Coordinates of N, CA and C in Angstrom, one line a residue:
M502 N 0.9 -20.9 34.6 CA -0.4 -20.8 33.9 C -0.7 -19.3 33.8
M503 N -1.2 -18.9 32.6 CA -1.5 -17.5 32.3 C -3.0 -17.2 32.8
P504 N -3.1 -16.1 33.6 CA -4.5 -15.7 34.0 C -5.4 -15.5 32.8
A505 N -6.7 -15.8 33.0 CA -7.7 -15.6 31.9 C -7.7 -14.1 31.4
V506 N -7.6 -13.2 32.3 CA -7.6 -11.8 31.9 C -6.4 -11.5 30.9
Q507 N -5.3 -12.1 31.2 CA -4.1 -11.9 30.3 C -4.3 -12.5 29.0
V508 N -4.9 -13.6 28.9 CA -5.3 -14.3 27.6 C -6.2 -13.4 26.8
V509 N -7.3 -12.9 27.4 CA -8.3 -12.1 26.7 C -7.6 -10.8 26.2
L510 N -6.7 -10.2 27.0 CA -6.2 -8.9 26.7 C -5.0 -9.0 25.8
T511 N -4.4 -10.2 25.5 CA -3.2 -10.3 24.7 C -3.3 -11.2 23.5
K512 N -4.3 -12.1 23.5 CA -4.4 -13.1 22.4 C -5.6 -12.8 21.5
L513 N -5.3 -12.7 20.2 CA -6.4 -12.5 19.3 C -7.4 -13.6 19.3
H514 N -8.7 -13.4 19.1 CA -9.7 -14.4 19.0 C -10.0 -15.1 20.3
A515 N -9.5 -14.5 21.4 CA -9.7 -15.2 22.7 C -11.1 -14.8 23.3
G516 N -11.8 -13.8 22.8 CA -13.0 -13.3 23.4 C -14.3 -13.9 22.8
G517 N -14.2 -14.8 21.9 CA -15.5 -15.4 21.3 C -16.4 -15.9 22.3
K518 N -17.7 -15.6 22.2 CA -18.6 -16.0 23.3 C -19.6 -17.0 22.8
F519 N -19.6 -17.4 21.5 CA -20.7 -18.2 21.0 C -20.2 -19.5 20.4
D520 N -21.1 -20.4 20.2 CA -20.7 -21.7 19.6 C -20.3 -21.5 18.1
A521 N -19.7 -22.5 17.5 CA -19.1 -22.3 16.2 C -20.1 -21.8 15.1
S522 N -21.3 -22.3 15.1 CA -22.2 -21.9 14.1 C -22.7 -20.4 14.2
T523 N -22.9 -20.0 15.5 CA -23.3 -18.6 15.7 C -22.1 -17.7 15.4
Y524 N -20.9 -18.1 15.9 CA -19.7 -17.3 15.8 C -19.4 -16.9 14.3
K525 N -19.7 -17.8 13.4 CA -19.5 -17.6 11.9 C -20.3 -16.4 11.4
V526 N -21.5 -16.1 11.9 CA -22.3 -15.1 11.3 C -22.5 -13.9 12.2
S527 N -21.9 -13.9 13.4 CA -22.0 -12.7 14.3 C -21.0 -11.6 13.9
G528 N -21.5 -10.6 13.2 CA -20.6 -9.5 12.8 C -20.1 -8.8 14.0
G529 N -18.8 -8.4 14.0 CA -18.2 -7.6 15.0 C -17.8 -8.3 16.3
L530 N -18.1 -9.6 16.4 CA -17.8 -10.3 17.6 C -16.7 -11.3 17.3
H531 N -15.5 -10.8 16.9 CA -14.4 -11.7 16.5 C -13.4 -12.0 17.6
G532 N -13.5 -11.4 18.7 CA -12.6 -11.6 19.8 C -11.3 -10.9 19.7
V533 N -11.3 -9.8 18.9 CA -10.0 -9.0 18.7 C -10.1 -7.6 19.3
G534 N -11.3 -7.1 19.7 CA -11.4 -5.8 20.1 C -10.5 -5.3 21.2
V535 N -10.7 -5.9 22.4 CA -9.9 -5.4 23.6 C -8.4 -5.7 23.5
S536 N -8.1 -6.8 22.8 CA -6.7 -7.1 22.6 C -6.0 -6.1 21.7
C537 N -6.8 -5.6 20.7 CA -6.2 -4.6 19.8 C -6.1 -3.3 20.5
V538 N -7.1 -2.9 21.3 CA -7.0 -1.7 22.1 C -5.7 -1.8 23.0
N539 N -5.5 -2.9 23.7 CA -4.4 -3.1 24.5 C -3.1 -2.9 23.7
A540 N -3.0 -3.5 22.6 CA -1.8 -3.5 21.8 C -1.5 -2.1 21.3
L541 N -2.5 -1.2 21.1 CA -2.3 0.1 20.6 C -2.3 1.2 21.7
S542 N -2.1 0.7 23.0 CA -2.1 1.6 24.1 C -0.8 1.6 24.8
Q543 N -0.2 2.9 25.1 CA 1.0 2.9 25.8 C 0.8 2.6 27.3
E544 N -0.4 2.8 27.8 CA -0.8 2.4 29.1 C -2.2 1.7 29.0
F545 N -2.3 0.6 29.7 CA -3.6 -0.1 29.8 C -3.7 -0.8 31.1
N546 N -4.7 -0.4 31.9 CA -4.9 -1.0 33.2 C -6.3 -1.6 33.2
V547 N -6.4 -2.8 33.8 CA -7.7 -3.5 34.0 C -7.9 -3.7 35.5
E548 N -9.1 -3.4 35.9 CA -9.5 -3.6 37.3 C -10.7 -4.5 37.3
I549 N -10.6 -5.6 38.1 CA -11.7 -6.6 38.1 C -12.2 -6.7 39.5
W550 N -13.6 -6.7 39.6 CA -14.2 -6.9 40.9 C -14.9 -8.2 40.8
R551 N -14.5 -9.2 41.6 CA -15.1 -10.5 41.5 C -14.9 -11.3 42.9
D552 N -15.9 -12.0 43.3 CA -15.8 -12.9 44.4 C -15.3 -12.2 45.7
G553 N -15.7 -10.9 45.9 CA -15.3 -10.1 47.0 C -14.0 -9.5 47.0
H554 N -13.3 -9.6 45.9 CA -11.9 -9.1 45.8 C -11.8 -8.1 44.6
T555 N -10.8 -7.3 44.7 CA -10.4 -6.4 43.6 C -9.1 -6.9 43.0
W556 N -9.0 -7.1 41.7 CA -7.8 -7.6 41.0 C -7.4 -6.5 40.0
E557 N -6.1 -6.4 39.8 CA -5.6 -5.4 38.8 C -4.4 -6.0 38.1
M558 N -4.2 -5.5 36.8 CA -3.1 -5.9 36.0 C -2.8 -4.7 35.0
D559 N -1.5 -4.5 34.8 CA -1.1 -3.4 33.9 C -0.4 -3.9 32.7
F560 N -0.6 -3.2 31.5 CA 0.0 -3.5 30.3 C 0.6 -2.3 29.6
S561 N 1.5 -2.5 28.7 CA 2.0 -1.4 27.8 C 2.2 -2.0 26.4
C562 N 1.6 -1.4 25.4 CA 1.7 -1.8 24.0 C 1.4 -3.3 23.9
G563 N 0.5 -3.8 24.6 CA 0.0 -5.2 24.5 C 0.8 -6.2 25.4
D564 N 1.8 -5.7 26.0 CA 2.6 -6.6 26.9 C 2.4 -6.4 28.4
P565 N 2.3 -7.4 29.1 CA 2.1 -7.3 30.6 C 3.3 -6.6 31.2
V566 N 3.0 -5.6 32.1 CA 4.1 -5.0 32.8 C 4.0 -5.2 34.3
S567 N 2.9 -6.0 34.7 CA 2.8 -6.4 36.1 C 2.1 -7.8 36.0
E568 N 2.2 -8.4 37.1 CA 1.4 -9.7 37.3 C 0.0 -9.3 37.7
L569 N -0.9 -10.2 37.6 CA -2.3 -10.0 38.1 C -2.1 -10.0 39.6
R570 N -2.6 -9.0 40.3 CA -2.5 -8.8 41.7 C -3.8 -8.5 42.4
Q571 N -3.9 -9.1 43.6 CA -5.1 -8.8 44.4 C -4.9 -7.4 45.0
A572 N -5.8 -6.5 44.8 CA -5.6 -5.1 45.3 C -6.5 -4.7 46.4
G573 N -7.3 -5.6 46.9 CA -8.2 -5.3 48.0 C -9.4 -6.1 47.9
T574 N -10.4 -5.6 48.7 CA -11.7 -6.3 48.7 C -12.8 -5.3 48.2
S575 N -13.9 -5.9 47.7 CA -15.0 -5.1 47.2 C -16.2 -5.9 47.1
K576 N -17.3 -5.3 47.2 CA -18.6 -5.9 47.0 C -19.1 -5.8 45.6
K577 N -18.3 -5.0 44.8 CA -18.7 -4.8 43.4 C -18.5 -6.0 42.6
R578 N -19.1 -6.0 41.4 CA -18.9 -7.0 40.4 C -18.7 -6.3 39.0
G579 N -17.7 -6.7 38.3 CA -17.5 -6.1 37.0 C -16.1 -5.8 36.7
T580 N -15.9 -5.1 35.6 CA -14.5 -4.8 35.1 C -14.4 -3.4 34.6
K581 N -13.3 -2.7 35.0 CA -13.1 -1.4 34.5 C -11.7 -1.4 33.7
V582 N -11.7 -0.7 32.6 CA -10.5 -0.6 31.8 C -10.2 0.8 31.6
H583 N -8.9 1.1 31.8 CA -8.4 2.5 31.6 C -7.2 2.3 30.6
F584 N -7.2 3.2 29.5 CA -6.1 3.1 28.6 C -5.7 4.4 28.0
L585 N -4.5 4.6 27.6 CA -4.0 5.8 27.0 C -3.4 5.3 25.7
P586 N -4.0 5.8 24.6 CA -3.5 5.4 23.2 C -2.1 5.8 23.0
D587 N -1.4 5.0 22.3 CA 0.0 5.2 22.0 C 0.2 6.4 21.1
K588 N 0.9 7.4 21.6 CA 1.1 8.7 20.9 C 2.0 8.6 19.7
S589 N 2.7 7.5 19.6 CA 3.6 7.3 18.4 C 2.7 6.8 17.3
I590 N 1.5 6.3 17.5 CA 0.6 5.8 16.5 C -0.5 6.8 16.2
F591 N -1.1 7.4 17.3 CA -2.3 8.3 17.1 C -1.9 9.7 17.3
K592 N -2.3 10.6 16.4 CA -2.0 12.0 16.5 C -2.9 12.7 17.6
V593 N -4.1 12.2 17.7 CA -5.1 12.8 18.6 C -5.3 11.7 19.7
T594 N -5.0 12.1 20.9 CA -5.2 11.1 22.0 C -6.1 11.6 23.1
E595 N -6.8 12.7 22.9 CA -7.8 13.3 23.8 C -9.2 13.1 23.3
F596 N -10.1 12.5 24.1 CA -11.4 12.2 23.6 C -12.4 12.9 24.6
K597 N -13.5 13.3 24.1 CA -14.6 13.8 24.9 C -15.7 12.8 25.1
L598 N -16.1 12.6 26.3 CA -17.1 11.6 26.6 C -18.5 12.2 26.1
R599 N -19.1 11.6 25.2 CA -20.4 12.1 24.7 C -21.5 11.8 25.7
H600 N -21.6 10.7 26.2 CA -22.6 10.4 27.2 C -22.1 9.2 28.0
A601 N -22.7 9.1 29.2 CA -22.3 8.0 30.1 C -23.5 7.0 30.2
R602 N -23.2 5.8 30.1 CA -24.3 4.8 30.3 C -24.2 4.3 31.7
P603 N -25.4 4.0 32.3 CA -25.4 3.5 33.7 C -24.8 2.1 33.6
A604 N -24.0 1.7 34.7 CA -23.4 0.4 34.7 C -24.5 -0.7 34.7
A605 N -24.3 -1.7 34.0 CA -25.3 -2.8 33.9 C -24.8 -4.0 34.7
S606 N -25.8 -4.7 35.2 CA -25.5 -5.9 35.9 C -25.3 -7.0 34.9
R607 N -25.1 -8.2 35.4 CA -24.8 -9.4 34.5 C -26.1 -9.6 33.6
D608 N -27.3 -9.3 34.1 CA -28.5 -9.6 33.4 C -28.8 -8.4 32.4
G609 N -28.0 -7.4 32.4 CA -28.2 -6.3 31.5 C -29.0 -5.2 32.1
L610 N -29.5 -5.3 33.3 CA -30.3 -4.3 33.9 C -29.4 -3.3 34.7
P611 N -29.7 -2.0 34.8 CA -28.9 -1.1 35.6 C -28.7 -1.6 37.0
Q612 N -27.5 -1.4 37.6 CA -27.3 -1.8 38.9 C -27.9 -0.8 39.9
Q613 N -28.1 -1.3 41.1 CA -28.6 -0.4 42.2 C -27.6 0.7 42.4
G614 N -28.0 1.9 42.5 CA -27.1 3.0 42.8 C -26.2 3.5 41.7
A615 N -26.4 2.9 40.5 CA -25.6 3.4 39.3 C -26.2 4.5 38.6

């Protein structure tokens, strides 16, 4: 069985969050964003904090290069993605961070200490 994170990161249209009627009219929410970023990245790493554990998985050009693995314990909740655009596709692969947003909790409010 394929882990859910692998499905979301490798299959198009796997990220839809809405029922069929809302999904038809919600612009920009087609479930292809992160899977496209993954496919166009020579390195892509996802770190997930859930249920007291840290989980990690690595990809290259949209293909898994590691299994989903438990990497430790954590009290955090959320997901962090790190990617390096494929230099054979993109001429510019260095980006400047314009601003940082505070991490949001599940209800959209800033987390304590963020």
